[in-house]
Each structure stands twice: as structure tokens, then as C-alpha cells.
PDB file of C-alpha atoms in Angstrom:
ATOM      1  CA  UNK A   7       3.444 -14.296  20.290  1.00  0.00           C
ATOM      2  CA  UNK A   8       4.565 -17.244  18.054  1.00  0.00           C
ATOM      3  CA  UNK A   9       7.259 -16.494  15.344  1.00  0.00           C
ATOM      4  CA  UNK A  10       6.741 -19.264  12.792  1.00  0.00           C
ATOM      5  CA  UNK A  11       8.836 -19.344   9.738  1.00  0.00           C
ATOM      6  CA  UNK A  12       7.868 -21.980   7.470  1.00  0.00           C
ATOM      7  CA  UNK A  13       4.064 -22.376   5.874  1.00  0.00           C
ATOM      8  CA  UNK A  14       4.145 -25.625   7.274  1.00  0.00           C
ATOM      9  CA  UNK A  15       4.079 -24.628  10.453  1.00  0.00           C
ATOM     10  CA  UNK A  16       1.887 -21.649   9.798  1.00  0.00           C
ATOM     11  CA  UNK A  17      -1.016 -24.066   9.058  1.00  0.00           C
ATOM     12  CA  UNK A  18       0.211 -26.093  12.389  1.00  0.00           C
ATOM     13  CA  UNK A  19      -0.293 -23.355  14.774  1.00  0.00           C
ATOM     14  CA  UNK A  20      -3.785 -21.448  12.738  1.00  0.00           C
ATOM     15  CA  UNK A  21      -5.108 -25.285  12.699  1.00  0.00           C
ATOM     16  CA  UNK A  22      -9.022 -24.793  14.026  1.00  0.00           C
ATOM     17  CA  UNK A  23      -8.607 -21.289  13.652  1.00  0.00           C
ATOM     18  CA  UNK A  24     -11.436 -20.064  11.478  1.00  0.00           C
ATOM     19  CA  UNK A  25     -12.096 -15.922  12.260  1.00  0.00           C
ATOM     20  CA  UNK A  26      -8.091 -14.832  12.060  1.00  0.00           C
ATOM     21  CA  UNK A  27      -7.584 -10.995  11.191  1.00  0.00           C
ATOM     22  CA  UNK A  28      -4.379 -10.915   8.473  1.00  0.00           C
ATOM     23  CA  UNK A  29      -1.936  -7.785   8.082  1.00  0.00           C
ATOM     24  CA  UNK A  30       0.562  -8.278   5.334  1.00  0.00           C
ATOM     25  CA  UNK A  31       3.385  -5.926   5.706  1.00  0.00           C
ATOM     26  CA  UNK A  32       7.226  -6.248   4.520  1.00  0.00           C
ATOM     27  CA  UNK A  33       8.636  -5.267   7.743  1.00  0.00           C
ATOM     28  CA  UNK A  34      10.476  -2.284   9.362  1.00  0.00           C
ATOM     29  CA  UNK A  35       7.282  -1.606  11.115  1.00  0.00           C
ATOM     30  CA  UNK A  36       6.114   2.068  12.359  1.00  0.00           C
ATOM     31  CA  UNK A  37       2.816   3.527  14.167  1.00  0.00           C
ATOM     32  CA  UNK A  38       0.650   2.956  10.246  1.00  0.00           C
ATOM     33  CA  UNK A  39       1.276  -0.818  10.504  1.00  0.00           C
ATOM     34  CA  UNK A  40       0.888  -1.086  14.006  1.00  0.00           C
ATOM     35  CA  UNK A  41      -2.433   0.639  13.607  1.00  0.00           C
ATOM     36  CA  UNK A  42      -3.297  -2.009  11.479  1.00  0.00           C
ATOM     37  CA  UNK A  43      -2.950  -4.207  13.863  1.00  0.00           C
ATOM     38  CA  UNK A  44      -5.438  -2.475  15.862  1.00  0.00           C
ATOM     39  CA  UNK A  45      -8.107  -2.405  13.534  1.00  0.00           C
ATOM     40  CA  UNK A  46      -7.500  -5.663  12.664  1.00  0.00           C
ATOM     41  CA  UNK A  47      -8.930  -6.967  15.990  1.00  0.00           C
ATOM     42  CA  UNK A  48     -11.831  -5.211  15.590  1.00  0.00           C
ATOM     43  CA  UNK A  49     -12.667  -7.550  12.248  1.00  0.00           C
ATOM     44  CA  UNK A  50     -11.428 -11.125  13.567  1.00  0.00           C
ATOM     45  CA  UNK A  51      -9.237 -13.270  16.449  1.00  0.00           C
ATOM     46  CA  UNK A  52      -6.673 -14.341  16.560  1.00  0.00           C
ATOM     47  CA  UNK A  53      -4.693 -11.174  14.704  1.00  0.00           C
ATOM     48  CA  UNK A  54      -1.871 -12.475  12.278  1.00  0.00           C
ATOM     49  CA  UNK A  55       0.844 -10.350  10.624  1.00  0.00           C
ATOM     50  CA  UNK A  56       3.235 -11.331   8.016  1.00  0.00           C
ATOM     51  CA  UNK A  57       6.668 -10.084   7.711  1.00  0.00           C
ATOM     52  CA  UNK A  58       8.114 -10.675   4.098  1.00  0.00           C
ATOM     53  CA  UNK A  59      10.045  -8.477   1.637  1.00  0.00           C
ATOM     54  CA  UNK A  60       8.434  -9.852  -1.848  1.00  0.00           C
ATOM     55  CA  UNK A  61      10.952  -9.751  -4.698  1.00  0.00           C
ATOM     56  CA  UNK A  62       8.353 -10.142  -7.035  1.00  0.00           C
ATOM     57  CA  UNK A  63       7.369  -6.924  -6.697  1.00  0.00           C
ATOM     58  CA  UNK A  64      10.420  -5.237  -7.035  1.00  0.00           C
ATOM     59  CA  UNK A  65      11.754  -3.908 -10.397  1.00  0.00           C
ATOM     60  CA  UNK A  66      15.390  -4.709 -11.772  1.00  0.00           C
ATOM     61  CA  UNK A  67      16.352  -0.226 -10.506  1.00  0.00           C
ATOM     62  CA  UNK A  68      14.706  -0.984  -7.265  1.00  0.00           C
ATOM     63  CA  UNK A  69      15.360  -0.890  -3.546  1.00  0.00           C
ATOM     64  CA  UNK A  70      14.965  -4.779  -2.945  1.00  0.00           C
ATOM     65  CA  UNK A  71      18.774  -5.637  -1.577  1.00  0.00           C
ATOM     66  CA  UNK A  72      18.649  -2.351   0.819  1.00  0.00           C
ATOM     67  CA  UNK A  73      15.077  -2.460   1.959  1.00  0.00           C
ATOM     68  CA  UNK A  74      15.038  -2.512   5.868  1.00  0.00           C
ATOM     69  CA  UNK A  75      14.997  -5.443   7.436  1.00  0.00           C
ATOM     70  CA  UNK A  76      14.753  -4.761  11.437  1.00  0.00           C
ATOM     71  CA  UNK A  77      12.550  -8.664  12.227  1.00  0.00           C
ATOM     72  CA  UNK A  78      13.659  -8.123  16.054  1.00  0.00           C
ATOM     73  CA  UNK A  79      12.393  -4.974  16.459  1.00  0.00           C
ATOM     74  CA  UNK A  80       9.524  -5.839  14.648  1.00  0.00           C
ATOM     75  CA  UNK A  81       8.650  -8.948  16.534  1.00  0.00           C
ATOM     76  CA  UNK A  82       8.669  -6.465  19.798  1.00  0.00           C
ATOM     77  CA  UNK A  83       6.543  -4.318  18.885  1.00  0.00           C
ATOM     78  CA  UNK A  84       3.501  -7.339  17.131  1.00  0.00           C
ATOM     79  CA  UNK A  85       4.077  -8.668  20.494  1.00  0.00           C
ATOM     80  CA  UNK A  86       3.274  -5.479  22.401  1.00  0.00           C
ATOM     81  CA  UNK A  87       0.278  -5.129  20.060  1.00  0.00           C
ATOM     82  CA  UNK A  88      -1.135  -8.339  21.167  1.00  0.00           C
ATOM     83  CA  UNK A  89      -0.509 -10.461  17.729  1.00  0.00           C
ATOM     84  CA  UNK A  90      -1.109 -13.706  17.976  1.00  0.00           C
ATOM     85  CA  UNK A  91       1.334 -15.299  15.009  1.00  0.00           C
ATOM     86  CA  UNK A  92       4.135 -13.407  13.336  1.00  0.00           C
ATOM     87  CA  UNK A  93       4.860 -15.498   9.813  1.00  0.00           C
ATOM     88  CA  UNK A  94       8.058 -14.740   8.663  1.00  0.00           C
ATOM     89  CA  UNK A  95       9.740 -16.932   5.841  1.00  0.00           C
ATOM     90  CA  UNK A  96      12.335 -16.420   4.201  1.00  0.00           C
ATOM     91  CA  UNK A  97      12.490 -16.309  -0.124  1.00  0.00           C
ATOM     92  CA  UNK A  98      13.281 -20.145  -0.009  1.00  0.00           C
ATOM     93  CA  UNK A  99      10.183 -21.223   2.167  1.00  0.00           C
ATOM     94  CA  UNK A 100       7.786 -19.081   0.595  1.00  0.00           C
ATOM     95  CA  UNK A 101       9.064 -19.679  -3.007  1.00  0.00           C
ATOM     96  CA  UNK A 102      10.582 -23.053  -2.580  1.00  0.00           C
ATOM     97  CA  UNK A 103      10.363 -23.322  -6.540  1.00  0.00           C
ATOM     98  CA  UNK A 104       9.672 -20.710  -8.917  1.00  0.00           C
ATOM     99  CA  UNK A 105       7.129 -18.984  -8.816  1.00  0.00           C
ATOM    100  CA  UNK A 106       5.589 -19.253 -12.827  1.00  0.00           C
ATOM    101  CA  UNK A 107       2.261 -19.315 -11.688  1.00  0.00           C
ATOM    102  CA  UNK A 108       1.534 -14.750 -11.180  1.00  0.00           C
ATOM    103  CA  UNK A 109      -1.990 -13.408 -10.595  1.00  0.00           C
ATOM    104  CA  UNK A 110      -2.065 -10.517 -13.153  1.00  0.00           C
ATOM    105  CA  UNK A 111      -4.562  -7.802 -12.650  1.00  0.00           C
ATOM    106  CA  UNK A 112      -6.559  -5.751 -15.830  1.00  0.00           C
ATOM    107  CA  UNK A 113      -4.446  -3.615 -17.660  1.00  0.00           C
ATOM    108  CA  UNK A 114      -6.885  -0.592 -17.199  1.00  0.00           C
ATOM    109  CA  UNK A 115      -6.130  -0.813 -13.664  1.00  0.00           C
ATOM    110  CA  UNK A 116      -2.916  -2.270 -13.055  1.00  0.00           C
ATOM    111  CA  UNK A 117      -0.752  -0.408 -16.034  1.00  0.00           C
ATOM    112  CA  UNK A 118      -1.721   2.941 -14.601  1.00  0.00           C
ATOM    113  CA  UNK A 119      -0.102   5.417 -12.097  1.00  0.00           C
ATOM    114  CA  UNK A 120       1.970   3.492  -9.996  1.00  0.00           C
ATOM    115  CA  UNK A 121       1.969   0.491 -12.384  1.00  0.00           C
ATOM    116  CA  UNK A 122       3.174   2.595 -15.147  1.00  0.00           C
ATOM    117  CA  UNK A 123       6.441   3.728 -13.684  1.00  0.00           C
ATOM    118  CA  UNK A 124       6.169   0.608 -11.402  1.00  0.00           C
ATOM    119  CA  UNK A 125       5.712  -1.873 -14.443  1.00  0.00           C
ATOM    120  CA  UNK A 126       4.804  -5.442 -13.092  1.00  0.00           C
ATOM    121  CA  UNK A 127       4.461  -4.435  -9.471  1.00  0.00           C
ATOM    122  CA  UNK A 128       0.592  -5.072  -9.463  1.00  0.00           C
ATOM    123  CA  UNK A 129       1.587  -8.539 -10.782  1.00  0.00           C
ATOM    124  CA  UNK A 130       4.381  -9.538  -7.673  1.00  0.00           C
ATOM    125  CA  UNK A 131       1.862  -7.851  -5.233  1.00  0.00           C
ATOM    126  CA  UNK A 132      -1.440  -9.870  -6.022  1.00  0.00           C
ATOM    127  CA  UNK A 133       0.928 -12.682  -6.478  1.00  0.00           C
ATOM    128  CA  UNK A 134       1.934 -12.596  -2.604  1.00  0.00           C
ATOM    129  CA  UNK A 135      -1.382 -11.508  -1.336  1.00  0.00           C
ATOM    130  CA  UNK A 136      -3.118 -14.177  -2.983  1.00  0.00           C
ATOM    131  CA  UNK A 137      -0.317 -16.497  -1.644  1.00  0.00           C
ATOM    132  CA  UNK A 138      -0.560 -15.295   1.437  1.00  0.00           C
ATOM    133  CA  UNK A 139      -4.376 -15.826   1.827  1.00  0.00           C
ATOM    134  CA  UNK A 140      -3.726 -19.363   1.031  1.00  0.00           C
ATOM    135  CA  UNK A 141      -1.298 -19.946   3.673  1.00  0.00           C
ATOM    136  CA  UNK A 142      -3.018 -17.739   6.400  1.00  0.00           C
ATOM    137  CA  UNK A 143      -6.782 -18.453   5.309  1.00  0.00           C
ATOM    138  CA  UNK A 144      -7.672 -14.949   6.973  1.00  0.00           C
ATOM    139  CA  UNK A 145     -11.568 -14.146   7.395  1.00  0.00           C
ATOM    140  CA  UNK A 146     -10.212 -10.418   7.075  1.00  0.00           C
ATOM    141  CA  UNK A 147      -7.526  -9.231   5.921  1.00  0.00           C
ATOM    142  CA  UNK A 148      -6.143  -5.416   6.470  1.00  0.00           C
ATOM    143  CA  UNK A 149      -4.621  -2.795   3.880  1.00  0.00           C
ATOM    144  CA  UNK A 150      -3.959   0.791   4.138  1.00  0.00           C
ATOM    145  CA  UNK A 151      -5.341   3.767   2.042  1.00  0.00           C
ATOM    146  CA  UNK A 152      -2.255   4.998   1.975  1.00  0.00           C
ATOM    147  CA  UNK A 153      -1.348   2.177  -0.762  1.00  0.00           C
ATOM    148  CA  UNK A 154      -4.548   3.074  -2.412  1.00  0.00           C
ATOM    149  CA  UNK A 155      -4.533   2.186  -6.220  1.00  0.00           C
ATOM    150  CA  UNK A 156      -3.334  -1.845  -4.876  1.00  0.00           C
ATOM    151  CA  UNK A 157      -5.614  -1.495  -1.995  1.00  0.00           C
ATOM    152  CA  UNK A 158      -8.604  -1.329  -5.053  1.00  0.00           C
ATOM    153  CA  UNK A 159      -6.597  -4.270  -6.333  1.00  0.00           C
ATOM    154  CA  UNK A 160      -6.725  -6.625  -3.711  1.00  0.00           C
ATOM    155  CA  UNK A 161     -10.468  -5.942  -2.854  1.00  0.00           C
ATOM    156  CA  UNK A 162     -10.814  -6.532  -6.603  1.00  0.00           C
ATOM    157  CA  UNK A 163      -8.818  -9.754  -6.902  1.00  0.00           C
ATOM    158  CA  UNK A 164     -10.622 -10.876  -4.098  1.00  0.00           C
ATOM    159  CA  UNK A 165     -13.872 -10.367  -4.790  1.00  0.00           C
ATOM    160  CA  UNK A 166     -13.536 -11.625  -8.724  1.00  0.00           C
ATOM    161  CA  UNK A 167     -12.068 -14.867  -7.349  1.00  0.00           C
ATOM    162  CA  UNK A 168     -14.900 -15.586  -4.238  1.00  0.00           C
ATOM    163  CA  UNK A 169     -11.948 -15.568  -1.632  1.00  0.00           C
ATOM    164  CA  UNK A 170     -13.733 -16.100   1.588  1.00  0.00           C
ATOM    165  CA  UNK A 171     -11.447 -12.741   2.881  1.00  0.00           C
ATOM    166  CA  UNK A 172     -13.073  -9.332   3.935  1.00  0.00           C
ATOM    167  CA  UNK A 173     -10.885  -6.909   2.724  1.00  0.00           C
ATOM    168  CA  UNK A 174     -10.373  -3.992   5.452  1.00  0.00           C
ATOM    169  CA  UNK A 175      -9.729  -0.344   4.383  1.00  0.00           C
ATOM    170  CA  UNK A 176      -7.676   1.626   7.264  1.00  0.00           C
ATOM    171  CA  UNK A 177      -7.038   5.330   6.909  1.00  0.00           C
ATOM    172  CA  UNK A 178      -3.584   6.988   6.161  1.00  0.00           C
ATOM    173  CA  UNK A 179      -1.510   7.762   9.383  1.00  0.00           C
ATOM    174  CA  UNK A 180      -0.002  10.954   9.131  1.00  0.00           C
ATOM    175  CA  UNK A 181       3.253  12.537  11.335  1.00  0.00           C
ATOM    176  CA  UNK A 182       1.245  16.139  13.088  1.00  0.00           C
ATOM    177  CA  UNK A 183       2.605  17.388   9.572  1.00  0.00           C
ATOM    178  CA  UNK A 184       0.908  15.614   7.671  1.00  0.00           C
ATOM    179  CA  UNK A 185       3.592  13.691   5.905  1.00  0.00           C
ATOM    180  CA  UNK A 186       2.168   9.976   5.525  1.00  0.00           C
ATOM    181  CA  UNK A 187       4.038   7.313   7.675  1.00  0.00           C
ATOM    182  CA  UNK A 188       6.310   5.160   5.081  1.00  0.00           C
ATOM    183  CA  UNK A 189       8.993   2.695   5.613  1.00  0.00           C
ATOM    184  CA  UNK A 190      11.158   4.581   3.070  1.00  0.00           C
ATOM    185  CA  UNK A 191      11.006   8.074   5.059  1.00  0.00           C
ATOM    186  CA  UNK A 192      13.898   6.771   6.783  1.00  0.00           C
ATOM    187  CA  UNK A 193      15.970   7.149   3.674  1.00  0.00           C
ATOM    188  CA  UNK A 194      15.322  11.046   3.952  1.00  0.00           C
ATOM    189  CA  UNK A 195      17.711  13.332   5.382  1.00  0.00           C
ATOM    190  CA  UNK A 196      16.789  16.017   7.622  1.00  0.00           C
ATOM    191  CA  UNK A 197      16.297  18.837   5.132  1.00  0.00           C
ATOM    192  CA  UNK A 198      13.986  16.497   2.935  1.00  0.00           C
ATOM    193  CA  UNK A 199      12.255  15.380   5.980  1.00  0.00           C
ATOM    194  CA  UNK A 200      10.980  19.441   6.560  1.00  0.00           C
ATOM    195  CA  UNK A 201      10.309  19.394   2.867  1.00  0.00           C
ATOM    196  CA  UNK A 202       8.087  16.451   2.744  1.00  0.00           C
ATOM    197  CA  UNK A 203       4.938  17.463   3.920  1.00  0.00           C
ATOM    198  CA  UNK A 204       4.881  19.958   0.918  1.00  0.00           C
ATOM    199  CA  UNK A 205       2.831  16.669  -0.682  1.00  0.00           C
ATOM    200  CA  UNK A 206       0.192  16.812   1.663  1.00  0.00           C
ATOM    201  CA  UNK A 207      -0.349  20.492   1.616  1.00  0.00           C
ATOM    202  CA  UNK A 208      -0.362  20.333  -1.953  1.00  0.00           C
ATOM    203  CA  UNK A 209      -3.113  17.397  -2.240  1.00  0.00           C
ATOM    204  CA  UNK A 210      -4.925  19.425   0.356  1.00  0.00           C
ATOM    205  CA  UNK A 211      -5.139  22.621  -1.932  1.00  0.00           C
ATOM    206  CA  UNK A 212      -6.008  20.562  -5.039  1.00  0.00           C
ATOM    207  CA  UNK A 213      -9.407  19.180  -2.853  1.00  0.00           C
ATOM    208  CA  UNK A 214      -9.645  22.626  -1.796  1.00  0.00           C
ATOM    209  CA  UNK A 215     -10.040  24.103  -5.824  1.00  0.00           C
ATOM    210  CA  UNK A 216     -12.177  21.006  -6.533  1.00  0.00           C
ATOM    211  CA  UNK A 217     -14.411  21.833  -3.620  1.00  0.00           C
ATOM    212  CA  UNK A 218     -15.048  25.395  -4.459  1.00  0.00           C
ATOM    213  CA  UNK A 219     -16.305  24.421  -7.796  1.00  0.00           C
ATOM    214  CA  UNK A 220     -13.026  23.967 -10.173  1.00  0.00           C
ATOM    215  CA  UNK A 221     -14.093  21.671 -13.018  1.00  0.00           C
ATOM    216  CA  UNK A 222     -11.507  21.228 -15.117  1.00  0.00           C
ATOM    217  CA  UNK A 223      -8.670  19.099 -13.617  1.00  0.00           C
ATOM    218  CA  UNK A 224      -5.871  19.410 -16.061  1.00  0.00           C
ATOM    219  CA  UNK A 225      -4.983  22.741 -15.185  1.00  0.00           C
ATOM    220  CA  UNK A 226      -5.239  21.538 -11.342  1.00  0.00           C
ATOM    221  CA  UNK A 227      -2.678  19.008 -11.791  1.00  0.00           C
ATOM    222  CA  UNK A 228      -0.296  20.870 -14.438  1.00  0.00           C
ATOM    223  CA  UNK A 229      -0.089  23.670 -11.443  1.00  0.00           C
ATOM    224  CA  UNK A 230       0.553  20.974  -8.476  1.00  0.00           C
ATOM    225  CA  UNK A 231       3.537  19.465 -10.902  1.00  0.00           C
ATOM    226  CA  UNK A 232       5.147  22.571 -11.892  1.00  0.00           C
ATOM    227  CA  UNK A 233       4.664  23.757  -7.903  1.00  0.00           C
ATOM    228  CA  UNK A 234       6.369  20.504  -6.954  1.00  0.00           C
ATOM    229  CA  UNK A 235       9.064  20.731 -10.063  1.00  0.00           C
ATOM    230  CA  UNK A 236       9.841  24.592  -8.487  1.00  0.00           C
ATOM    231  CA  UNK A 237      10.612  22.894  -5.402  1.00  0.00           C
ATOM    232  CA  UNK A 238      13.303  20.637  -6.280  1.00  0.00           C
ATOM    233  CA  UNK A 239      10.997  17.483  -6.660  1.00  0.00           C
ATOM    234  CA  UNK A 240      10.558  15.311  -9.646  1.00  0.00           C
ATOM    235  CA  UNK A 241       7.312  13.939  -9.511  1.00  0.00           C
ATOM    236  CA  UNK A 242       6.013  10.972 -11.017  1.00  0.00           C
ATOM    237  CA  UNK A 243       2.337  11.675 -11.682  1.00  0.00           C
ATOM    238  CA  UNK A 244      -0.648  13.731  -9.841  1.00  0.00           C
ATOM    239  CA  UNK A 245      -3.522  12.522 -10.720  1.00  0.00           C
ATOM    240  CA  UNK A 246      -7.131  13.358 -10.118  1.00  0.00           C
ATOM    241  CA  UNK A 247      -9.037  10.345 -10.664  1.00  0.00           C
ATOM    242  CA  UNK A 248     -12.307   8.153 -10.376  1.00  0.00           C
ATOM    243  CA  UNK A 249     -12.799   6.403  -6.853  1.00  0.00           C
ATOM    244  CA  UNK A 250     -14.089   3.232  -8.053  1.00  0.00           C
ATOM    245  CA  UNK A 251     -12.162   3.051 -11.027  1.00  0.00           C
ATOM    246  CA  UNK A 252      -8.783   5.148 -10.941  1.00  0.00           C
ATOM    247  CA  UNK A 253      -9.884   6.781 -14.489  1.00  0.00           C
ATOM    248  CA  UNK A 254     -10.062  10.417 -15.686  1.00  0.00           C
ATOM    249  CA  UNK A 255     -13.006  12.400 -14.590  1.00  0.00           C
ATOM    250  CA  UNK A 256     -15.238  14.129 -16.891  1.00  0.00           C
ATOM    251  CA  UNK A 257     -16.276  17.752 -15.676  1.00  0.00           C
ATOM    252  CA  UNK A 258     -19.800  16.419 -16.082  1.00  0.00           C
ATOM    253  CA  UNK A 259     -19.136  13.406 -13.841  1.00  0.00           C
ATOM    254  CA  UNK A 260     -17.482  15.882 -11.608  1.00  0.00           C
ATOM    255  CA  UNK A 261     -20.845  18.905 -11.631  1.00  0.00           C
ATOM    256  CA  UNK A 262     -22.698  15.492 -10.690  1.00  0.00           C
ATOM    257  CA  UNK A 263     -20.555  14.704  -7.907  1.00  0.00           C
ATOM    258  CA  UNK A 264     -18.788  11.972  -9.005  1.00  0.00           C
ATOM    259  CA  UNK A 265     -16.397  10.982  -5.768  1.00  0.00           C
ATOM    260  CA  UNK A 266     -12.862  11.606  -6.509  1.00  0.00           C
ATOM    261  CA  UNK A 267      -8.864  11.041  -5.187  1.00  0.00           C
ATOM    262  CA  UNK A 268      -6.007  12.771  -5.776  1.00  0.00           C
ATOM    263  CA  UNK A 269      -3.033  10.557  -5.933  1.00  0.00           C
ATOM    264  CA  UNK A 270       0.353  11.716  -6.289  1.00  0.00           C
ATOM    265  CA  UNK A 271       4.239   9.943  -6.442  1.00  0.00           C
ATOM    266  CA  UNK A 272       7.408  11.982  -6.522  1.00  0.00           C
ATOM    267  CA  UNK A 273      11.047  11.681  -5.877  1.00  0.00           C
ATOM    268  CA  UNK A 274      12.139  14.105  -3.320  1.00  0.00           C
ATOM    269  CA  UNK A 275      16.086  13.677  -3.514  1.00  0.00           C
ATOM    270  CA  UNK A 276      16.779  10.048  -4.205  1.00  0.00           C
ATOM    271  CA  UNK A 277      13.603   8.614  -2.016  1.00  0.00           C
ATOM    272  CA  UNK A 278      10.226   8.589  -3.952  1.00  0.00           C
ATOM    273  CA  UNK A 279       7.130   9.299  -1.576  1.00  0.00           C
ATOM    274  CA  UNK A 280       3.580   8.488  -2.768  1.00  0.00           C
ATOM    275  CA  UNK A 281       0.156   9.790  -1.059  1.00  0.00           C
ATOM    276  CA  UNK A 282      -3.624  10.213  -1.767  1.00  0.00           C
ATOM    277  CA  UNK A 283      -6.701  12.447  -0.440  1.00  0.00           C
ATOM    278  CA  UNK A 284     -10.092  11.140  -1.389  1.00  0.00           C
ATOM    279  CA  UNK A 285     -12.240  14.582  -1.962  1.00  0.00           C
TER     280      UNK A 285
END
């Protein structure tokens, strides 16, 4: 595998390269990225991976300065998956001025859920992505579900601009508890770690009323907060919303069968978890 720093030398070693398979991550890499990687070969070769903590999409409260960065251990294991270029700049080489130029999404998608108590993370992400695809120049590129709400706006962003990228949904990997494979579990401690599936199960239950005929979704998320509140979590939002637009559902869009997800962020002790279930 070639570990190539610099865009510069990105474009050197992708030069002729015209089907490559892209997987943006920030690093400290576990079994969800590395599946990625897998189903990123099924779309495109070579397979390309980028490791690069964005401080654009950070807020000033944020985890930016103690976000994992483990490049050695990551290289290892994009090597064992059979990746074909590892990028890896630093902040100077991919911002070697400032960047003033910032993609920003719609409001009615972007200010919402995670960009409401996230406020101008949609902007630093589609930022980097859409830098990214101009360095890499991907055929495909690969995002998770679990990252669902900015997986809608990269397929978005890339389909209003005519980017010559297929945009690859992959499914959530889950621990057998059904916790959803983060970077920032690490930060739990071993009590929080047993507590954290509770968000699962709890999504799980909310599909469950919905599928045997609940209409009214209000009272479906005011009981998963106050169940989550009772156990010592301080959630964020849970949200029952439109698939192809992230907005409330009528009960008459829902009798007609309207497809739905239930996304949900909460802090459980100082490390805030986020998941979705499409029902």
C-alpha cells in the first residue's frame, strides 16, 4: 500500500486511474470502516482511503485536539484490507491557505438534528468531501448509514453539482449487542459500555410501535426521551422522520406507508453516541 501525504502526490500515484473506489474516514479505524473498505471493491479498483481529522467540522466545545489519532495502526490494517493508496495530509497540505471558499448545504436539511446542536458541521463536512473528490477523482465513493442525515448530504451535494461520483450506502456495523461501531466508544468506560446498547433496543421498540400500527409519533418519541432521561442519559433529539427528506411525518403519510428512520443522539456520561433504524 502507498502512504502519500501531499495532494500532489496523490494525483502522481492515481495518474491513469479512472474506476478508484474512495472511503473518507478521520482515522482510528475499527471493523465499520474496514467494512467499507470491502464494499468499496465491489464498486471500483483501485480502493483509496483517506485518513484526515477535518477541523472544519468541529465546533469551538468539541473533541478536535483529543480525537484519536492511531495513523500506524491504521495504515496496518488498509494494508491488510488490500487498499491500494492511503492519503493522509496533514492541516497544512490539505488547507495550505484558508479555506474561505465552504460548500453550504439547505438549511431545511443541514440546520436540523445533528446540525442543530452540531451548528456548521454540515458546512466543514461537504467542505472536505467535496475537497476530497477533487483530489481523489473517485468513480465511487463509500459512506456509512450509520452517519445517516450527512450520508443524504453528500448523495445530495453530489448529485446537485453533476460530480461524476457514485455515492455508496453501507449498512451500520453493530458489536453482537447491537451498539453501533464508533470511533468515540473508546471514550466510554466499562459501565457505560454495558449501558450503551440501551440506544439500539430503544430504536428497535420505537419500529416495533410504528409497525403494529402506532400513528402518532410524538408520544413515541416523548416516551423513548424520558426512558433514556430515567437512565442517566441526556439525549439530544429522537426523531422519527421522512427517509428522503429528514422531515416530520404526517400520520396520513405514515397510514400510506410513507418509509421512515428513527434517528437518535445522546450523551451517555461525557461521550455522545448517535444511531438510526430505517423502519
Amino acid at each position: 500500500m502507498k502512504i502519500v501525504h501531499t495532494i500532489e502526490d496523490l494525483r502522481a500515484q492515481l495518474s491513469g486511474q479512472t474506476r478508484a473506489a474512495f472511503v473518507p474516514t478521520m482515522g482510528n479505524l475499527h471493523e465499520g470502516h474496514l467494512s467499507l473498505m470491502r464494499l468499496a471493491r465491489q464498486h471500483g479498483d483501485p480502493v483509496v482511503a483517506s485518513i484526515f481529522v477535518n477541523r472544519l467540522q468541529f465546533g469551538p466545545n468539541e473533541d478536535f485536539d483529543k480525537y484519536p489519532r492511531t495513523l500506524q495502526s491504521d495504515c496496518e490494517k488498509l494494508e491488510r484490507e488490500g487498499v491500494y493508496v492511503c492519503f493522509a495530509p496533514d492541516e497544512k497540505a490539505m488547507y495550505p491557505e484558508p479555506q474561505e471558499y465552504r460548500v453550504a448545504p439547505p438549511h431545511d436539511l443541514a440546520d436540523i438534528l445533528e446540525g442543530e446542536f452540531r451548528p456548521g458541521f454540515f458546512v466543514g463536512v461537504s467542505t472536505v468531501v467535496l475537497k476530497l473528490f477533487a483530489c481523489v477523482q473517485p468513480r465511487a465513493a463509500v459512506f456509512g448509514k450509520k452517519d445517516y442525515q450527512q450520508l443524504m448530504i453528500v448523495r445530495r451535494m453530489a448529485r446537485q453539482f453533476a460530480l461524476p461520483v457514485e455515492i455508496i450506502a453501507a449498512e451500520t456495523v453493530r458489536a453482537e449487542d447491537g451498539l453501533a461501531l464508533s470511533s468515540r466508544n473508546g471514550y466510554l468506560s466499562g459501565a457505560e459500555r454495558a449501558e450503551a446498547p440501551r440506544l439500539y433496543r430503544l430504536l428497535n421498540s420505537i419500529k416495533e410501535r410504528i409497525h403494529q400500527g402506532e400513528k402518532n409519533v410524538l408520544p413515541i418519541e416523548k416516551d423513548a426521551l424520558n426512558q433514556l432521561q430515567q437512565a442517566g442519559w441526556k439525549p439530544d433529539y429522537i426523531a422519527i422522520r421522512r427517509r428522503s427528506d429528514l422531515k416530520a411525518v404526517t400520520a396520513e403519510q405514515m397510514a400510506a406507508g410513507e418509509p421512515l428512520v428513527v434517528l437518535a443522539a445522546a450523551k451517555l456520561g461525557a461521550t455522545r453516541l448517535i444511531d438510526n433504524l430505517e423502519i
